[in-house]
Amino acid sequence: MTNIGLQWAALAVTLIVFAGLVWLHRKLKVNFSIRIIVATVLGIALGVVFKGHLDYVAVFGDIWSNAIKAIVVPLLIFSVISSITNLGRSVRLKNIGAKTLVFLLINTFTAALLALVLGIAFNVGQGFQWSEPNDAAKNTVPGVLDTIEGLFPTNLVGNWQENQVIPVVLFALLIAIACNQASRTRKGATAVAPFKAFADAGNTVFSKATQIVVGFTPYATLTLIAVAVSNSIVSTLIPLLSVLVVAYVALIIQLFIVQPVVLSAVTRLNPLYFFKAFAPTGVVAFTSESSIGTIPVTVKQLRKSGVPDDIGSFVASIGANLGMPGCAGVWPVLLAVFAVNSQGLQYSFGQYALLIALALLVSIGTVGVPGTATVTATALFASAGLPIAFIAVTQPISQIVDMGRTAVNVAGAANTAYIVAATEHELDTDLYYQRTSWDGDTVHDDLTNTQAAESNHVDESLANKELRTEGLQNSENSVSLTPSEALSGTGGESCAIAKQ
C-alpha cells in the first residue's frame, strides 16, 4: 500500500476507534479515567501498526492541544482575579503565596537531589563517546537580571501570545489586589461591583469552556500517544538507554514516593487518595507534554477532590512555571552528571552542591510548554561551565522523557495545592477521601438525600462567600458567583465527561 493509502487507512481506523470510545461512554457509561486508559493502550497499538503514517491522525491531537492552550491565559486572568478578590484578607493571600513558593521549590530540590544521587550511583555517561555536532543549535541564556525582569508583565497581549504565564498571573494579581483595596469602603465597593461581577462571570464561562474541551481528552490521548510511538526510532535510543532508564526511575521515585511522603508528613493525609484524584490529570500531562496546557484539567480535578477554587487555580498556575521538578530538577541535573562522567571530569562535593543550587535558580520562571527542559538544561550547563552542545546529544530521548517530566511537574503543583489547602484549613476532606461524591459542578452527599445535600451545599457556599469577600458584600450592586454555584445543574456529562 502506498504512503497516502496508509495515511488514509490510519485515519479510518482512528475514526472507528473514536466511535468505539463514544459507544463506551454513551452506551456502557464507562468511567472517564478508564476510557483514557483504553485510549492510551489503543494509541500505542495504532502507533506501532501505522508507524510513520499518522500525519492525518496527528491533526486531532494538535487541534485539542491548541484549543486547551487557547483557554489557559483567559482562564487564568479571570480565575486569579475572581479567586483573589474572594480571598479577601491580604494576610491569607500572603500565606498562600509563601507556602506555594516554599513547597514548589522543595519539590524541585528533592527531584534534583534524587537525580544527582542516581546519576552518580549508576555512573550515567561513563565511557560514552560523543562529539559536538556541527549543526548544533546555539542557545542563548538570559542573564539573571533579564530573567527577573522577564517575570513581570510588559505587554499583556504580548505575554498572552507567548503563553508567558507568570507575567499574566502577576498582572491579574495586581488587578485583584487593586479591586480588594478599592472595595474597602461602601462607595468603593459599589464602584467596583460591576467589575467583580464581570470577573466572576468570566471565571464561570471559561470554567465551562474548559469542561467542554477536557471532555475530548480520551480522543486526544489516543492520537497523541499514537504519534509519539510512531515517531520513536529505537536505534537512536540504544546509546542513551542508561539516561532514559535512570530518568524514569528518578521520575517514578519522585512521583510515587517523595511527593506522597511530603504530602503525608505535612498534612497527615492518605496519599492514595491523591493518586485517585490525580490520575486523569496525570494522563493529560503525560500525553500533552504541556504543564500549561494541563492547568484547566488540574484545577478541575483539584476542585473535585476538595481544594477550593481560589487556592487550586492560584497554585496550579504558579506551579506550571515555577519549580517544575521534572523539567528543572531531574532532567538538567541528570544531563549534567552525564556530561561530567562522559568527559571524565572529577567533580567535588561542592561542585555537585552548586549544581543543585543552580537547578533551583533556573527553575524560577520556567515556561511550562514542550521544550522547557532543554531551556533549563541550557541555563544550568551555561551556569556550570559545561558544554551546551552536549544537550543536543540527548535530544533523541528527550521527547520520550518529556512525557514523564511533565506528569511529575503537574503532580508537584497538585501536591502543593493539597498541602496549601490543608494547612490553611480549607481542604474539604469529605471530597478528598471520597466520602462525598462530586458530579459535574454540584456536590452530592452519598449518605443523605440528594436534594437536601444540594441545598445545604449552596447555602454553605453562599454563607462562606459573604464571610470571605469583605467590602464587596456591603454593596447592593455586588454580584458574586463561583463556577460551582453558577454552573450548578448544567450537567457534568458534556462532551464525554463521565460521572464519577
PDB file of N, CA and C in Angstrom, residues 83-175:
ATOM      1  N   SER A  83     -10.565  34.634  42.164  1.00  0.00           N
ATOM      2  CA  SER A  83     -10.117  33.921  43.356  1.00  0.00           C
ATOM      3  C   SER A  83      -9.541  34.856  44.400  1.00  0.00           C
ATOM      4  N   ILE A  84      -8.682  35.773  43.973  1.00  0.00           N
ATOM      5  CA  ILE A  84      -8.016  36.669  44.933  1.00  0.00           C
ATOM      6  C   ILE A  84      -9.001  37.656  45.521  1.00  0.00           C
ATOM      7  N   THR A  85      -9.938  38.139  44.738  1.00  0.00           N
ATOM      8  CA  THR A  85     -10.946  39.036  45.300  1.00  0.00           C
ATOM      9  C   THR A  85     -11.836  38.296  46.286  1.00  0.00           C
ATOM     10  N   ASN A  86     -11.927  36.989  46.162  1.00  0.00           N
ATOM     11  CA  ASN A  86     -12.688  36.193  47.121  1.00  0.00           C
ATOM     12  C   ASN A  86     -11.872  35.844  48.361  1.00  0.00           C
ATOM     13  N   LEU A  87     -10.546  35.891  48.250  1.00  0.00           N
ATOM     14  CA  LEU A  87      -9.706  35.615  49.417  1.00  0.00           C
ATOM     15  C   LEU A  87      -9.896  36.681  50.482  1.00  0.00           C
ATOM     16  N   GLY A  88     -10.041  37.921  50.032  1.00  0.00           N
ATOM     17  CA  GLY A  88     -10.332  38.995  50.975  1.00  0.00           C
ATOM     18  C   GLY A  88      -9.140  39.438  51.766  1.00  0.00           C
ATOM     19  N   ARG A  89      -8.770  38.702  52.807  1.00  0.00           N
ATOM     20  CA  ARG A  89      -7.721  39.129  53.720  1.00  0.00           C
ATOM     21  C   ARG A  89      -6.348  39.010  53.082  1.00  0.00           C
ATOM     22  N   SER A  90      -5.580  40.116  53.104  1.00  0.00           N
ATOM     23  CA  SER A  90      -4.253  40.118  52.494  1.00  0.00           C
ATOM     24  C   SER A  90      -3.314  39.160  53.211  1.00  0.00           C
ATOM     25  N   VAL A  91      -3.528  38.945  54.518  1.00  0.00           N
ATOM     26  CA  VAL A  91      -2.672  38.034  55.266  1.00  0.00           C
ATOM     27  C   VAL A  91      -2.800  36.616  54.711  1.00  0.00           C
ATOM     28  N   ARG A  92      -4.012  36.216  54.411  1.00  0.00           N
ATOM     29  CA  ARG A  92      -4.232  34.880  53.874  1.00  0.00           C
ATOM     30  C   ARG A  92      -3.587  34.739  52.503  1.00  0.00           C
ATOM     31  N   LEU A  93      -3.675  35.790  51.693  1.00  0.00           N
ATOM     32  CA  LEU A  93      -3.050  35.768  50.381  1.00  0.00           C
ATOM     33  C   LEU A  93      -1.541  35.605  50.517  1.00  0.00           C
ATOM     34  N   LYS A  94      -0.949  36.324  51.462  1.00  0.00           N
ATOM     35  CA  LYS A  94       0.493  36.215  51.683  1.00  0.00           C
ATOM     36  C   LYS A  94       0.863  34.799  52.137  1.00  0.00           C
ATOM     37  N   ASN A  95       0.063  34.230  53.005  1.00  0.00           N
ATOM     38  CA  ASN A  95       0.330  32.868  53.488  1.00  0.00           C
ATOM     39  C   ASN A  95       0.278  31.861  52.343  1.00  0.00           C
ATOM     40  N   ILE A  96      -0.738  31.980  51.509  1.00  0.00           N
ATOM     41  CA  ILE A  96      -0.885  31.055  50.388  1.00  0.00           C
ATOM     42  C   ILE A  96       0.277  31.208  49.419  1.00  0.00           C
ATOM     43  N   GLY A  97       0.643  32.452  49.114  1.00  0.00           N
ATOM     44  CA  GLY A  97       1.753  32.700  48.201  1.00  0.00           C
ATOM     45  C   GLY A  97       3.068  32.153  48.728  1.00  0.00           C
ATOM     46  N   ALA A  98       3.336  32.396  50.006  1.00  0.00           N
ATOM     47  CA  ALA A  98       4.593  31.937  50.601  1.00  0.00           C
ATOM     48  C   ALA A  98       4.663  30.415  50.649  1.00  0.00           C
ATOM     49  N   LYS A  99       3.571  29.786  51.056  1.00  0.00           N
ATOM     50  CA  LYS A  99       3.557  28.317  51.130  1.00  0.00           C
ATOM     51  C   LYS A  99       3.695  27.698  49.734  1.00  0.00           C
ATOM     52  N   THR A 100       3.044  28.301  48.755  1.00  0.00           N
ATOM     53  CA  THR A 100       3.154  27.798  47.383  1.00  0.00           C
ATOM     54  C   THR A 100       4.606  27.828  46.915  1.00  0.00           C
ATOM     55  N   LEU A 101       5.272  28.954  47.129  1.00  0.00           N
ATOM     56  CA  LEU A 101       6.667  29.099  46.710  1.00  0.00           C
ATOM     57  C   LEU A 101       7.559  28.080  47.409  1.00  0.00           C
ATOM     58  N   VAL A 102       7.410  27.947  48.719  1.00  0.00           N
ATOM     59  CA  VAL A 102       8.276  27.065  49.505  1.00  0.00           C
ATOM     60  C   VAL A 102       8.133  25.615  49.065  1.00  0.00           C
ATOM     61  N   PHE A 103       6.900  25.130  48.948  1.00  0.00           N
ATOM     62  CA  PHE A 103       6.717  23.702  48.652  1.00  0.00           C
ATOM     63  C   PHE A 103       6.997  23.369  47.184  1.00  0.00           C
ATOM     64  N   LEU A 104       6.798  24.325  46.276  1.00  0.00           N
ATOM     65  CA  LEU A 104       7.203  24.083  44.891  1.00  0.00           C
ATOM     66  C   LEU A 104       8.717  23.940  44.792  1.00  0.00           C
ATOM     67  N   LEU A 105       9.450  24.784  45.512  1.00  0.00           N
ATOM     68  CA  LEU A 105      10.910  24.699  45.488  1.00  0.00           C
ATOM     69  C   LEU A 105      11.416  23.455  46.221  1.00  0.00           C
ATOM     70  N   ILE A 106      10.702  23.028  47.246  1.00  0.00           N
ATOM     71  CA  ILE A 106      11.070  21.777  47.923  1.00  0.00           C
ATOM     72  C   ILE A 106      10.947  20.611  46.944  1.00  0.00           C
ATOM     73  N   ASN A 107       9.892  20.616  46.129  1.00  0.00           N
ATOM     74  CA  ASN A 107       9.723  19.579  45.112  1.00  0.00           C
ATOM     75  C   ASN A 107      10.899  19.558  44.142  1.00  0.00           C
ATOM     76  N   THR A 108      11.302  20.742  43.702  1.00  0.00           N
ATOM     77  CA  THR A 108      12.419  20.818  42.761  1.00  0.00           C
ATOM     78  C   THR A 108      13.719  20.366  43.418  1.00  0.00           C
ATOM     79  N   PHE A 109      13.934  20.770  44.665  1.00  0.00           N
ATOM     80  CA  PHE A 109      15.159  20.396  45.375  1.00  0.00           C
ATOM     81  C   PHE A 109      15.268  18.881  45.533  1.00  0.00           C
ATOM     82  N   THR A 110      14.186  18.243  45.970  1.00  0.00           N
ATOM     83  CA  THR A 110      14.232  16.789  46.162  1.00  0.00           C
ATOM     84  C   THR A 110      14.433  16.064  44.833  1.00  0.00           C
ATOM     85  N   ALA A 111      13.811  16.583  43.759  1.00  0.00           N
ATOM     86  CA  ALA A 111      13.959  15.954  42.447  1.00  0.00           C
ATOM     87  C   ALA A 111      15.393  16.088  41.939  1.00  0.00           C
ATOM     88  N   ALA A 112      15.984  17.264  42.103  1.00  0.00           N
ATOM     89  CA  ALA A 112      17.362  17.490  41.651  1.00  0.00           C
ATOM     90  C   ALA A 112      18.337  16.628  42.450  1.00  0.00           C
ATOM     91  N   LEU A 113      18.125  16.557  43.762  1.00  0.00           N
ATOM     92  CA  LEU A 113      18.992  15.745  44.611  1.00  0.00           C
ATOM     93  C   LEU A 113      18.873  14.264  44.257  1.00  0.00           C
ATOM     94  N   LEU A 114      17.666  13.819  43.995  1.00  0.00           N
ATOM     95  CA  LEU A 114      17.431  12.430  43.618  1.00  0.00           C
ATOM     96  C   LEU A 114      18.136  12.097  42.302  1.00  0.00           C
ATOM     97  N   ALA A 115      18.029  12.995  41.323  1.00  0.00           N
ATOM     98  CA  ALA A 115      18.690  12.776  40.027  1.00  0.00           C
ATOM     99  C   ALA A 115      20.197  12.726  40.195  1.00  0.00           C
ATOM    100  N   LEU A 116      20.730  13.586  41.050  1.00  0.00           N
ATOM    101  CA  LEU A 116      22.175  13.615  41.293  1.00  0.00           C
ATOM    102  C   LEU A 116      22.644  12.298  41.901  1.00  0.00           C
ATOM    103  N   VAL A 117      21.935  11.819  42.912  1.00  0.00           N
ATOM    104  CA  VAL A 117      22.318  10.583  43.599  1.00  0.00           C
ATOM    105  C   VAL A 117      22.245   9.393  42.644  1.00  0.00           C
ATOM    106  N   LEU A 118      21.153   9.281  41.892  1.00  0.00           N
ATOM    107  CA  LEU A 118      21.010   8.160  40.963  1.00  0.00           C
ATOM    108  C   LEU A 118      22.024   8.237  39.824  1.00  0.00           C
ATOM    109  N   GLY A 119      22.273   9.447  39.328  1.00  0.00           N
ATOM    110  CA  GLY A 119      23.230   9.615  38.243  1.00  0.00           C
ATOM    111  C   GLY A 119      24.631   9.191  38.645  1.00  0.00           C
ATOM    112  N   ILE A 120      25.016   9.561  39.861  1.00  0.00           N
ATOM    113  CA  ILE A 120      26.337   9.168  40.363  1.00  0.00           C
ATOM    114  C   ILE A 120      26.379   7.673  40.667  1.00  0.00           C
ATOM    115  N   ALA A 121      25.322   7.155  41.287  1.00  0.00           N
ATOM    116  CA  ALA A 121      25.290   5.746  41.677  1.00  0.00           C
ATOM    117  C   ALA A 121      25.387   4.812  40.471  1.00  0.00           C
ATOM    118  N   PHE A 122      24.731   5.188  39.360  1.00  0.00           N
ATOM    119  CA  PHE A 122      24.730   4.338  38.173  1.00  0.00           C
ATOM    120  C   PHE A 122      25.789   4.756  37.142  1.00  0.00           C
ATOM    121  N   ASN A 123      26.652   5.706  37.522  1.00  0.00           N
ATOM    122  CA  ASN A 123      27.718   6.168  36.607  1.00  0.00           C
ATOM    123  C   ASN A 123      27.169   6.520  35.227  1.00  0.00           C
ATOM    124  N   VAL A 124      26.103   7.271  35.201  1.00  0.00           N
ATOM    125  CA  VAL A 124      25.475   7.647  33.943  1.00  0.00           C
ATOM    126  C   VAL A 124      26.461   8.421  33.075  1.00  0.00           C
ATOM    127  N   GLY A 125      26.657   7.961  31.846  1.00  0.00           N
ATOM    128  CA  GLY A 125      27.557   8.631  30.920  1.00  0.00           C
ATOM    129  C   GLY A 125      28.975   8.105  30.928  1.00  0.00           C
ATOM    130  N   GLN A 126      29.306   7.219  31.868  1.00  0.00           N
ATOM    131  CA  GLN A 126      30.662   6.676  31.965  1.00  0.00           C
ATOM    132  C   GLN A 126      31.029   5.925  30.686  1.00  0.00           C
ATOM    133  N   GLY A 127      32.106   6.328  30.018  1.00  0.00           N
ATOM    134  CA  GLY A 127      32.563   5.666  28.807  1.00  0.00           C
ATOM    135  C   GLY A 127      31.805   6.042  27.554  1.00  0.00           C
ATOM    136  N   PHE A 128      30.841   6.947  27.662  1.00  0.00           N
ATOM    137  CA  PHE A 128      30.069   7.363  26.487  1.00  0.00           C
ATOM    138  C   PHE A 128      30.919   8.287  25.617  1.00  0.00           C
ATOM    139  N   GLN A 129      31.029   7.985  24.327  1.00  0.00           N
ATOM    140  CA  GLN A 129      31.821   8.790  23.399  1.00  0.00           C
ATOM    141  C   GLN A 129      30.889   9.721  22.622  1.00  0.00           C
ATOM    142  N   TRP A 130      31.299  10.986  22.548  1.00  0.00           N
ATOM    143  CA  TRP A 130      30.465  11.926  21.818  1.00  0.00           C
ATOM    144  C   TRP A 130      31.332  13.031  21.240  1.00  0.00           C
ATOM    145  N   SER A 131      30.823  13.667  20.197  1.00  0.00           N
ATOM    146  CA  SER A 131      31.492  14.830  19.614  1.00  0.00           C
ATOM    147  C   SER A 131      30.441  15.884  19.326  1.00  0.00           C
ATOM    148  N   GLU A 132      30.834  17.122  19.412  1.00  0.00           N
ATOM    149  CA  GLU A 132      29.876  18.208  19.229  1.00  0.00           C
ATOM    150  C   GLU A 132      29.375  18.244  17.793  1.00  0.00           C
ATOM    151  N   PRO A 133      28.059  18.172  17.582  1.00  0.00           N
ATOM    152  CA  PRO A 133      27.539  18.203  16.223  1.00  0.00           C
ATOM    153  C   PRO A 133      27.783  19.548  15.562  1.00  0.00           C
ATOM    154  N   ASN A 134      28.075  19.537  14.256  1.00  0.00           N
ATOM    155  CA  ASN A 134      28.361  20.779  13.547  1.00  0.00           C
ATOM    156  C   ASN A 134      27.148  21.685  13.437  1.00  0.00           C
ATOM    157  N   ASP A 135      25.965  21.056  13.376  1.00  0.00           N
ATOM    158  CA  ASP A 135      24.740  21.839  13.207  1.00  0.00           C
ATOM    159  C   ASP A 135      24.010  22.063  14.522  1.00  0.00           C
ATOM    160  N   ALA A 136      24.745  21.939  15.631  1.00  0.00           N
ATOM    161  CA  ALA A 136      24.109  22.120  16.939  1.00  0.00           C
ATOM    162  C   ALA A 136      23.556  23.527  17.068  1.00  0.00           C
ATOM    163  N   ALA A 137      22.345  23.612  17.540  1.00  0.00           N
ATOM    164  CA  ALA A 137      21.707  24.915  17.703  1.00  0.00           C
ATOM    165  C   ALA A 137      22.412  25.708  18.797  1.00  0.00           C
ATOM    166  N   LYS A 138      22.614  26.964  18.535  1.00  0.00           N
ATOM    167  CA  LYS A 138      23.254  27.837  19.510  1.00  0.00           C
ATOM    168  C   LYS A 138      22.183  28.440  20.411  1.00  0.00           C
ATOM    169  N   ASN A 139      22.256  28.134  21.670  1.00  0.00           N
ATOM    170  CA  ASN A 139      21.261  28.621  22.622  1.00  0.00           C
ATOM    171  C   ASN A 139      21.843  29.771  23.416  1.00  0.00           C
ATOM    172  N   THR A 140      21.040  30.770  23.621  1.00  0.00           N
ATOM    173  CA  THR A 140      21.464  31.901  24.444  1.00  0.00           C
ATOM    174  C   THR A 140      20.668  31.880  25.735  1.00  0.00           C
ATOM    175  N   VAL A 141      21.358  32.110  26.831  1.00  0.00           N
ATOM    176  CA  VAL A 141      20.722  32.101  28.137  1.00  0.00           C
ATOM    177  C   VAL A 141      20.679  33.516  28.683  1.00  0.00           C
ATOM    178  N   PRO A 142      19.498  34.039  29.019  1.00  0.00           N
ATOM    179  CA  PRO A 142      19.433  35.397  29.540  1.00  0.00           C
ATOM    180  C   PRO A 142      20.126  35.505  30.886  1.00  0.00           C
ATOM    181  N   GLY A 143      20.631  36.688  31.168  1.00  0.00           N
ATOM    182  CA  GLY A 143      21.282  36.917  32.444  1.00  0.00           C
ATOM    183  C   GLY A 143      20.290  36.918  33.588  1.00  0.00           C
ATOM    184  N   VAL A 144      20.823  36.999  34.803  1.00  0.00           N
ATOM    185  CA  VAL A 144      19.969  36.960  35.994  1.00  0.00           C
ATOM    186  C   VAL A 144      18.992  38.120  35.998  1.00  0.00           C
ATOM    187  N   LEU A 145      19.490  39.316  35.710  1.00  0.00           N
ATOM    188  CA  LEU A 145      18.619  40.491  35.733  1.00  0.00           C
ATOM    189  C   LEU A 145      17.553  40.410  34.645  1.00  0.00           C
ATOM    190  N   ASP A 146      17.948  39.919  33.474  1.00  0.00           N
ATOM    191  CA  ASP A 146      16.969  39.766  32.394  1.00  0.00           C
ATOM    192  C   ASP A 146      15.900  38.738  32.763  1.00  0.00           C
ATOM    193  N   THR A 147      16.339  37.671  33.440  1.00  0.00           N
ATOM    194  CA  THR A 147      15.391  36.646  33.865  1.00  0.00           C
ATOM    195  C   THR A 147      14.376  37.207  34.852  1.00  0.00           C
ATOM    196  N   ILE A 148      14.884  37.962  35.834  1.00  0.00           N
ATOM    197  CA  ILE A 148      13.991  38.565  36.833  1.00  0.00           C
ATOM    198  C   ILE A 148      13.040  39.548  36.179  1.00  0.00           C
ATOM    199  N   GLU A 149      13.570  40.366  35.275  1.00  0.00           N
ATOM    200  CA  GLU A 149      12.733  41.348  34.584  1.00  0.00           C
ATOM    201  C   GLU A 149      11.663  40.671  33.740  1.00  0.00           C
ATOM    202  N   GLY A 150      12.013  39.513  33.154  1.00  0.00           N
ATOM    203  CA  GLY A 150      11.067  38.797  32.310  1.00  0.00           C
ATOM    204  C   GLY A 150       9.906  38.177  33.058  1.00  0.00           C
ATOM    205  N   LEU A 151      10.019  38.092  34.379  1.00  0.00           N
ATOM    206  CA  LEU A 151       8.927  37.530  35.172  1.00  0.00           C
ATOM    207  C   LEU A 151       7.763  38.500  35.310  1.00  0.00           C
ATOM    208  N   PHE A 152       8.007  39.789  35.056  1.00  0.00           N
ATOM    209  CA  PHE A 152       6.984  40.799  35.274  1.00  0.00           C
ATOM    210  C   PHE A 152       6.321  41.200  33.961  1.00  0.00           C
ATOM    211  N   PRO A 153       5.042  41.589  34.032  1.00  0.00           N
ATOM    212  CA  PRO A 153       4.304  41.905  32.801  1.00  0.00           C
ATOM    213  C   PRO A 153       4.857  43.143  32.107  1.00  0.00           C
ATOM    214  N   THR A 154       4.894  43.083  30.794  1.00  0.00           N
ATOM    215  CA  THR A 154       5.304  44.236  29.991  1.00  0.00           C
ATOM    216  C   THR A 154       4.138  44.659  29.100  1.00  0.00           C
ATOM    217  N   ASN A 155       3.742  43.772  28.221  1.00  0.00           N
ATOM    218  CA  ASN A 155       2.599  43.998  27.352  1.00  0.00           C
ATOM    219  C   ASN A 155       1.696  42.783  27.502  1.00  0.00           C
ATOM    220  N   LEU A 156       0.521  42.977  28.035  1.00  0.00           N
ATOM    221  CA  LEU A 156      -0.352  41.842  28.334  1.00  0.00           C
ATOM    222  C   LEU A 156      -0.649  41.020  27.086  1.00  0.00           C
ATOM    223  N   VAL A 157      -0.871  41.686  25.960  1.00  0.00           N
ATOM    224  CA  VAL A 157      -1.158  40.964  24.720  1.00  0.00           C
ATOM    225  C   VAL A 157       0.053  40.136  24.298  1.00  0.00           C
ATOM    226  N   GLY A 158       1.256  40.734  24.423  1.00  0.00           N
ATOM    227  CA  GLY A 158       2.470  40.006  24.072  1.00  0.00           C
ATOM    228  C   GLY A 158       2.708  38.829  24.998  1.00  0.00           C
ATOM    229  N   ASN A 159       2.514  39.040  26.302  1.00  0.00           N
ATOM    230  CA  ASN A 159       2.654  37.946  27.267  1.00  0.00           C
ATOM    231  C   ASN A 159       1.641  36.844  26.992  1.00  0.00           C
ATOM    232  N   TRP A 160       0.439  37.258  26.629  1.00  0.00           N
ATOM    233  CA  TRP A 160      -0.626  36.300  26.296  1.00  0.00           C
ATOM    234  C   TRP A 160      -0.223  35.480  25.071  1.00  0.00           C
ATOM    235  N   GLN A 161       0.251  36.161  24.038  1.00  0.00           N
ATOM    236  CA  GLN A 161       0.618  35.483  22.793  1.00  0.00           C
ATOM    237  C   GLN A 161       1.738  34.477  23.012  1.00  0.00           C
ATOM    238  N   GLU A 162       2.682  34.810  23.893  1.00  0.00           N
ATOM    239  CA  GLU A 162       3.823  33.934  24.142  1.00  0.00           C
ATOM    240  C   GLU A 162       3.540  32.892  25.233  1.00  0.00           C
ATOM    241  N   ASN A 163       2.312  32.868  25.753  1.00  0.00           N
ATOM    242  CA  ASN A 163       1.950  31.955  26.844  1.00  0.00           C
ATOM    243  C   ASN A 163       2.873  32.108  28.042  1.00  0.00           C
ATOM    244  N   GLN A 164       3.247  33.360  28.338  1.00  0.00           N
ATOM    245  CA  GLN A 164       4.098  33.649  29.485  1.00  0.00           C
ATOM    246  C   GLN A 164       3.187  33.803  30.708  1.00  0.00           C
ATOM    247  N   VAL A 165       3.039  32.725  31.450  1.00  0.00           N
ATOM    248  CA  VAL A 165       2.023  32.676  32.488  1.00  0.00           C
ATOM    249  C   VAL A 165       2.367  33.538  33.698  1.00  0.00           C
ATOM    250  N   ILE A 166       3.635  33.536  34.112  1.00  0.00           N
ATOM    251  CA  ILE A 166       4.000  34.305  35.304  1.00  0.00           C
ATOM    252  C   ILE A 166       3.659  35.784  35.150  1.00  0.00           C
ATOM    253  N   PRO A 167       4.043  36.453  34.056  1.00  0.00           N
ATOM    254  CA  PRO A 167       3.637  37.851  33.890  1.00  0.00           C
ATOM    255  C   PRO A 167       2.127  38.041  33.880  1.00  0.00           C
ATOM    256  N   VAL A 168       1.402  37.104  33.251  1.00  0.00           N
ATOM    257  CA  VAL A 168      -0.060  37.199  33.216  1.00  0.00           C
ATOM    258  C   VAL A 168      -0.646  37.059  34.614  1.00  0.00           C
ATOM    259  N   VAL A 169      -0.123  36.103  35.385  1.00  0.00           N
ATOM    260  CA  VAL A 169      -0.612  35.903  36.744  1.00  0.00           C
ATOM    261  C   VAL A 169      -0.314  37.124  37.611  1.00  0.00           C
ATOM    262  N   LEU A 170       0.882  37.684  37.471  1.00  0.00           N
ATOM    263  CA  LEU A 170       1.231  38.874  38.257  1.00  0.00           C
ATOM    264  C   LEU A 170       0.339  40.051  37.882  1.00  0.00           C
ATOM    265  N   PHE A 171       0.022  40.186  36.602  1.00  0.00           N
ATOM    266  CA  PHE A 171      -0.893  41.250  36.167  1.00  0.00           C
ATOM    267  C   PHE A 171      -2.265  41.052  36.799  1.00  0.00           C
ATOM    268  N   ALA A 172      -2.754  39.815  36.749  1.00  0.00           N
ATOM    269  CA  ALA A 172      -4.062  39.523  37.337  1.00  0.00           C
ATOM    270  C   ALA A 172      -4.047  39.756  38.846  1.00  0.00           C
ATOM    271  N   LEU A 173      -2.932  39.398  39.504  1.00  0.00           N
ATOM    272  CA  LEU A 173      -2.799  39.650  40.940  1.00  0.00           C
ATOM    273  C   LEU A 173      -2.875  41.147  41.245  1.00  0.00           C
ATOM    274  N   LEU A 174      -2.206  41.948  40.430  1.00  0.00           N
ATOM    275  CA  LEU A 174      -2.228  43.398  40.629  1.00  0.00           C
ATOM    276  C   LEU A 174      -3.651  43.930  40.538  1.00  0.00           C
ATOM    277  N   ILE A 175      -4.372  43.493  39.503  1.00  0.00           N
ATOM    278  CA  ILE A 175      -5.753  43.950  39.327  1.00  0.00           C
ATOM    279  C   ILE A 175      -6.631  43.492  40.488  1.00  0.00           C
TER     280      ILE A 175
END
